[in-house]
Amino acid sequence: MSTNGNAMSTKDWILKNFLILGLLAVITFGLLCPAPGEALDEIQFGTFRLPQVAVIVIFVVSGLCLDSISECLQYKALALSIFLVLGVTPLLAWPILHFGQGYANETLLQGLAVFCVVPTTLSSGVTMVTQAKGNVSLAVLLTTITNLMGVGTMPWSVSKIFAASVEIKPSQMLFELLWLTLVPLVVGMGLREVFPVAKSFAKTNKKVLGLCQNSCILLVVLLMTSSAQPQIVTTDSSDLSVALAIAAGIHLVYRVVGYFSATAAMLEPREWVTVVLMSSQKSLPVCVSVMSALPPSLRKHSGLMIVPCIMAHASQLIIDSILAVRWEVMEEKKAPLLGA
């Protein structure tokens, strides 16, 4: 009995940490054996490369899995969150690019800057809001709106990040992101609303679809890592250490900004938790989509650029997992008192 229990707990732990464990595995494999990833990167489906197809699948699944947003219209919390996610947090890209020069590899800094300008997470943020007893419907709506609006804001921001390297036309990148993110997301949402069987399938198989989505992220990271293997292995370890420190610092800065902003707005506890969590997280899948939409001259460096994004993603998952559990315990302690 205890053996079965241990096996189940191990399985649950692996599933819970599937993305982080998978990222460690594919990065290691891509660095040690880059040939398979390089070969897969050459595969095309019409005008789309394999990494782009994987990104499209990620966003179709995201749209398909979005839950009901019927209790989400908390206008003050929603407006504050959108302002923080798309207006305030991207500003951190500027000091990273300017003050980080000379302390870390420029490509690593550019990757961190891209991480700053993308919208909030597609799934992990909502999961943590659920665990922390926040307003889940608000978190879902915020995820949807910021990712839809982000398609319009990111091309301009990314063009500024890479202005010193190569000219990026925001209109051209907007077109790329429309096909890679917005259209698939809307298709997934449409399938869910139009076909009851699709909604039922998504609800019943949410964990399986989540694993599918994460597997597509791992595939893209493998291809990027394999293609950039020579750059990554020759990058100075001190540069990677600085990038890791900045990656963790990004989330801490976002957390402090979210904390004081939500407190100053005098939000209700459930909305306060949601705003603080969602406004301090950034989306790794969207980082992947942005790098897939870069011009070829920059795309060849995407493997090195994605490394600090993975560091930042891991940092926010670790920090927020601890805090989400802490808030959940606090809510559970309050419940008996309220019942009494």
C-alpha positions as semicolon CSV with decimal commas, in nm:
position;residue;x (nm);y (nm);z (nm)
1;M;0,000;0,000;0,000
2;S;0,278;0,239;0,095
3;T;0,465;0,142;-0,223
4;N;0,164;0,239;-0,435
5;G;0,131;0,559;-0,238
6;N;0,496;0,645;-0,296
7;A;0,461;0,566;-0,667
8;M;0,156;0,794;-0,694
9;S;0,325;1,076;-0,505
10;T;0,631;1,046;-0,733
11;K;0,407;1,051;-1,041
12;D;0,216;1,355;-0,910
13;W;0,544;1,534;-0,838
14;I;0,673;1,462;-1,189
15;L;0,348;1,581;-1,350
16;K;0,344;1,894;-1,135
17;N;0,703;1,978;-1,230
18;F;0,684;1,841;-1,585
19;L;0,779;2,165;-1,758
20;I;1,080;2,245;-1,538
21;L;1,209;1,885;-1,551
22;G;1,148;1,873;-1,925
23;L;1,333;2,201;-1,983
24;L;1,636;2,068;-1,795
25;A;1,622;1,748;-2,001
26;V;1,584;1,904;-2,349
27;I;1,845;2,172;-2,284
28;T;2,093;1,906;-2,170
29;F;2,013;1,683;-2,469
30;G;2,030;1,975;-2,713
31;L;2,372;2,077;-2,583
32;L;2,517;1,724;-2,579
33;C;2,356;1,601;-2,901
34;P;2,244;1,892;-3,122
35;A;2,215;1,700;-3,453
36;P;1,855;1,569;-3,407
37;G;1,727;1,912;-3,309
38;E;1,904;2,078;-3,601
39;A;1,748;1,824;-3,840
40;L;1,398;1,876;-3,696
41;D;1,440;2,252;-3,723
42;E;1,464;2,217;-4,101
43;I;1,119;2,053;-4,131
44;Q;0,853;2,272;-4,292
45;F;0,475;2,244;-4,319
46;G;0,392;2,469;-4,612
47;T;0,515;2,814;-4,515
48;F;0,547;2,725;-4,145
49;R;0,857;2,580;-3,982
50;L;0,820;2,307;-3,718
51;P;0,881;2,549;-3,425
52;Q;0,604;2,775;-3,556
53;V;0,364;2,480;-3,588
54;A;0,439;2,389;-3,225
55;V;0,366;2,749;-3,117
56;I;0,032;2,739;-3,304
57;V;-0,063;2,417;-3,122
58;I;0,027;2,580;-2,787
59;F;-0,218;2,865;-2,845
60;V;-0,499;2,651;-2,988
61;V;-0,480;2,438;-2,673
62;S;-0,469;2,753;-2,457
63;G;-0,789;2,883;-2,617
64;L;-0,955;2,543;-2,584
65;C;-0,873;2,519;-2,212
66;L;-0,983;2,867;-2,102
67;D;-1,246;2,829;-1,830
68;S;-1,561;3,029;-1,771
69;I;-1,510;3,400;-1,707
70;S;-1,859;3,473;-1,574
71;E;-1,745;3,622;-1,239
72;C;-1,457;3,826;-1,367
73;L;-1,588;4,178;-1,407
74;Q;-1,396;4,344;-1,124
75;Y;-1,322;4,659;-1,320
76;K;-1,073;4,826;-1,085
77;A;-0,865;4,510;-1,042
78;L;-0,884;4,432;-1,415
79;A;-0,777;4,781;-1,523
80;L;-0,491;4,789;-1,273
81;S;-0,368;4,445;-1,386
82;I;-0,372;4,535;-1,755
83;F;-0,186;4,859;-1,680
84;L;0,080;4,673;-1,481
85;V;0,123;4,383;-1,726
86;L;0,135;4,583;-2,049
87;G;0,231;4,932;-1,933
88;V;0,457;4,915;-1,627
89;T;0,642;4,582;-1,618
90;P;0,777;4,609;-1,977
91;L;0,964;4,924;-1,871
92;L;1,217;4,705;-1,687
93;A;1,357;4,601;-2,027
94;W;1,522;4,943;-2,062
95;P;1,749;4,932;-1,751
96;I;1,834;4,567;-1,823
97;L;1,962;4,656;-2,171
98;H;2,139;4,976;-2,068
99;F;2,282;4,901;-1,725
100;G;2,350;4,534;-1,797
101;Q;2,597;4,617;-2,074
102;G;2,945;4,501;-1,981
103;Y;2,816;4,267;-1,708
104;A;2,656;4,000;-1,926
105;N;2,643;3,883;-2,287
106;E;2,427;4,117;-2,498
107;T;2,219;3,830;-2,639
108;L;2,133;3,713;-2,286
109;L;2,026;4,067;-2,196
110;Q;1,810;4,084;-2,508
111;G;1,642;3,759;-2,407
112;L;1,565;3,901;-2,062
113;A;1,430;4,219;-2,221
114;V;1,196;4,013;-2,442
115;F;1,077;3,830;-2,129
116;C;0,985;4,167;-1,975
117;V;0,764;4,283;-2,264
118;V;0,551;3,970;-2,308
119;P;0,208;3,944;-2,137
120;T;0,113;3,736;-1,835
121;T;0,127;3,356;-1,818
122;L;-0,121;3,139;-2,007
123;S;-0,180;2,867;-1,749
124;S;0,058;2,858;-1,451
125;G;-0,062;3,195;-1,318
126;V;-0,426;3,084;-1,322
127;T;-0,326;2,758;-1,150
128;M;-0,151;2,949;-0,871
129;V;-0,441;3,192;-0,831
130;T;-0,667;2,887;-0,789
131;Q;-0,433;2,743;-0,525
132;A;-0,409;3,076;-0,341
133;K;-0,792;3,115;-0,334
134;G;-0,788;3,422;-0,560
135;N;-1,045;3,528;-0,821
136;V;-0,991;3,261;-1,087
137;S;-1,239;3,413;-1,336
138;L;-1,057;3,746;-1,315
139;A;-0,724;3,568;-1,373
140;V;-0,865;3,392;-1,683
141;L;-1,001;3,717;-1,828
142;L;-0,675;3,899;-1,753
143;T;-0,480;3,622;-1,928
144;T;-0,705;3,645;-2,233
145;I;-0,707;4,025;-2,261
146;T;-0,335;4,082;-2,204
147;N;-0,239;3,811;-2,454
148;L;-0,478;3,952;-2,715
149;M;-0,359;4,310;-2,657
150;G;0,003;4,196;-2,632
151;V;-0,002;4,097;-2,998
152;G;-0,032;4,468;-3,075
153;T;0,216;4,600;-2,814
154;M;0,498;4,345;-2,847
155;P;0,613;4,421;-3,206
156;W;0,684;4,784;-3,114
157;S;0,861;4,687;-2,790
158;V;1,069;4,415;-2,957
159;S;1,170;4,653;-3,237
160;K;1,316;4,886;-2,971
161;I;1,500;4,601;-2,796
162;F;1,680;4,494;-3,113
163;A;1,718;4,840;-3,270
164;A;2,096;4,833;-3,224
165;S;2,128;4,486;-3,385
166;V;1,894;4,484;-3,681
167;E;1,589;4,677;-3,793
168;I;1,258;4,506;-3,714
169;K;0,941;4,627;-3,883
170;P;0,666;4,621;-3,618
171;S;0,395;4,575;-3,884
172;Q;0,567;4,264;-4,022
173;M;0,614;4,116;-3,675
174;L;0,253;4,198;-3,588
175;F;0,142;3,993;-3,888
176;E;0,363;3,702;-3,777
177;L;0,229;3,712;-3,420
178;L;-0,131;3,731;-3,542
179;W;-0,088;3,398;-3,720
180;L;0,123;3,239;-3,447
181;T;-0,071;3,347;-3,136
182;L;-0,392;3,545;-3,181
183;V;-0,557;3,340;-3,456
184;P;-0,483;3,001;-3,288
185;L;-0,601;3,136;-2,949
186;V;-0,929;3,259;-3,101
187;V;-0,971;2,930;-3,290
188;G;-0,932;2,735;-2,965
189;M;-1,181;2,962;-2,787
190;G;-1,421;2,932;-3,082
191;L;-1,406;2,552;-3,084
192;R;-1,486;2,554;-2,713
193;E;-1,792;2,779;-2,756
194;V;-1,931;2,637;-3,081
195;F;-1,888;2,264;-3,015
196;P;-2,008;2,139;-2,673
197;V;-1,810;1,817;-2,728
198;A;-1,487;2,022;-2,756
199;K;-1,568;2,202;-2,430
200;S;-1,643;1,871;-2,260
201;F;-1,325;1,715;-2,400
202;A;-1,112;2,008;-2,280
203;K;-1,266;1,993;-1,932
204;T;-1,223;1,615;-1,903
205;N;-0,870;1,607;-2,046
206;K;-0,727;1,931;-1,909
207;K;-0,416;1,765;-1,765
208;V;-0,347;1,577;-2,089
209;L;-0,389;1,895;-2,294
210;G;-0,162;2,078;-2,051
211;L;0,105;1,812;-2,102
212;C;0,058;1,844;-2,479
213;Q;0,105;2,220;-2,455
214;N;0,415;2,186;-2,238
215;S;0,555;1,920;-2,474
216;C;0,527;2,168;-2,762
217;I;0,718;2,424;-2,554
218;L;0,986;2,162;-2,486
219;L;1,008;2,080;-2,859
220;V;1,066;2,445;-2,951
221;V;1,324;2,489;-2,675
222;L;1,504;2,173;-2,795
223;L;1,521;2,307;-3,151
224;M;1,641;2,648;-3,035
225;T;1,901;2,500;-2,801
226;S;2,032;2,257;-3,065
227;S;2,066;2,534;-3,325
228;A;2,249;2,764;-3,082
229;Q;2,462;2,494;-2,919
230;P;2,798;2,644;-3,029
231;Q;2,700;2,984;-2,885
232;I;2,567;2,846;-2,558
233;V;2,866;2,622;-2,476
234;T;3,110;2,905;-2,544
235;T;2,921;3,157;-2,330
236;D;3,113;3,254;-2,019
237;S;2,973;3,102;-1,699
238;S;2,991;3,442;-1,529
239;D;2,757;3,581;-1,797
240;L;2,509;3,302;-1,726
241;S;2,536;3,367;-1,351
242;V;2,462;3,737;-1,400
243;A;2,167;3,647;-1,624
244;L;2,032;3,413;-1,355
245;A;2,061;3,685;-1,089
246;I;1,882;3,936;-1,313
247;A;1,613;3,677;-1,396
248;A;1,534;3,625;-1,027
249;G;1,553;3,999;-0,964
250;I;1,298;4,070;-1,238
251;H;1,032;3,868;-1,060
252;L;1,109;4,020;-0,722
253;V;1,076;4,371;-0,866
254;Y;0,746;4,277;-1,030
255;R;0,623;4,125;-0,707
256;V;0,702;4,441;-0,506
257;V;0,535;4,664;-0,769
258;G;0,227;4,439;-0,776
259;Y;0,211;4,424;-0,395
260;F;0,217;4,800;-0,342
261;S;-0,009;4,875;-0,641
262;A;-0,278;4,628;-0,532
263;T;-0,255;4,752;-0,171
264;A;-0,281;5,117;-0,276
265;A;-0,588;5,034;-0,486
266;M;-0,753;4,885;-0,170
267;L;-0,868;4,571;-0,351
268;E;-1,069;4,296;-0,188
269;P;-0,852;4,001;-0,071
270;R;-0,939;3,766;-0,361
271;E;-0,872;4,035;-0,621
272;W;-0,558;4,149;-0,435
273;V;-0,410;3,797;-0,457
274;T;-0,500;3,775;-0,827
275;V;-0,346;4,110;-0,920
276;V;-0,024;4,046;-0,725
277;L;0,025;3,701;-0,878
278;M;-0,079;3,772;-1,236
279;S;0,098;4,106;-1,275
280;S;0,431;3,960;-1,164
281;Q;0,437;3,666;-1,407
282;K;0,543;3,655;-1,771
283;S;0,464;3,394;-2,035
284;L;0,734;3,154;-2,159
285;P;0,518;3,031;-2,453
286;V;0,478;3,390;-2,575
287;C;0,857;3,439;-2,546
288;V;0,893;3,134;-2,767
289;S;0,643;3,274;-3,018
290;V;0,819;3,613;-3,029
291;M;1,155;3,448;-3,098
292;S;0,997;3,232;-3,369
293;A;0,873;3,553;-3,534
294;L;1,212;3,727;-3,534
295;P;1,398;3,788;-3,862
296;P;1,635;3,502;-3,962
297;S;1,944;3,707;-3,868
298;L;1,820;3,726;-3,508
299;R;1,642;3,391;-3,496
300;K;1,976;3,208;-3,518
301;H;2,056;3,350;-3,171
302;S;1,718;3,251;-3,023
303;G;1,863;2,942;-2,852
304;L;2,088;3,160;-2,637
305;M;1,815;3,421;-2,588
306;I;1,568;3,163;-2,456
307;V;1,808;3,048;-2,179
308;P;1,756;3,354;-1,951
309;C;1,382;3,343;-2,026
310;I;1,377;2,986;-1,891
311;M;1,572;3,104;-1,585
312;A;1,318;3,382;-1,527
313;H;1,025;3,143;-1,580
314;A;1,171;2,895;-1,330
315;S;1,229;3,176;-1,078
316;Q;0,869;3,293;-1,092
317;L;0,736;2,938;-1,065
318;I;0,947;2,859;-0,759
319;I;0,881;3,188;-0,578
320;D;0,509;3,198;-0,656
321;S;0,453;2,831;-0,573
322;I;0,585;2,896;-0,222
323;L;0,372;3,209;-0,177
324;A;0,059;3,050;-0,327
325;V;0,081;2,763;-0,077
326;R;0,136;3,015;0,206
327;W;-0,174;3,215;0,107
328;E;-0,374;2,892;0,074
329;V;-0,279;2,790;0,430
330;M;-0,376;3,136;0,559
331;E;-0,720;3,104;0,395
332;E;-0,769;2,759;0,547
333;K;-0,687;2,898;0,893
334;K;-0,944;3,174;0,845
335;A;-1,221;2,935;0,739
336;P;-1,290;2,776;1,083
337;L;-1,295;3,122;1,243
338;L;-1,550;3,245;0,990
339;G;-1,758;2,930;1,047
340;A;-1,754;2,986;1,422
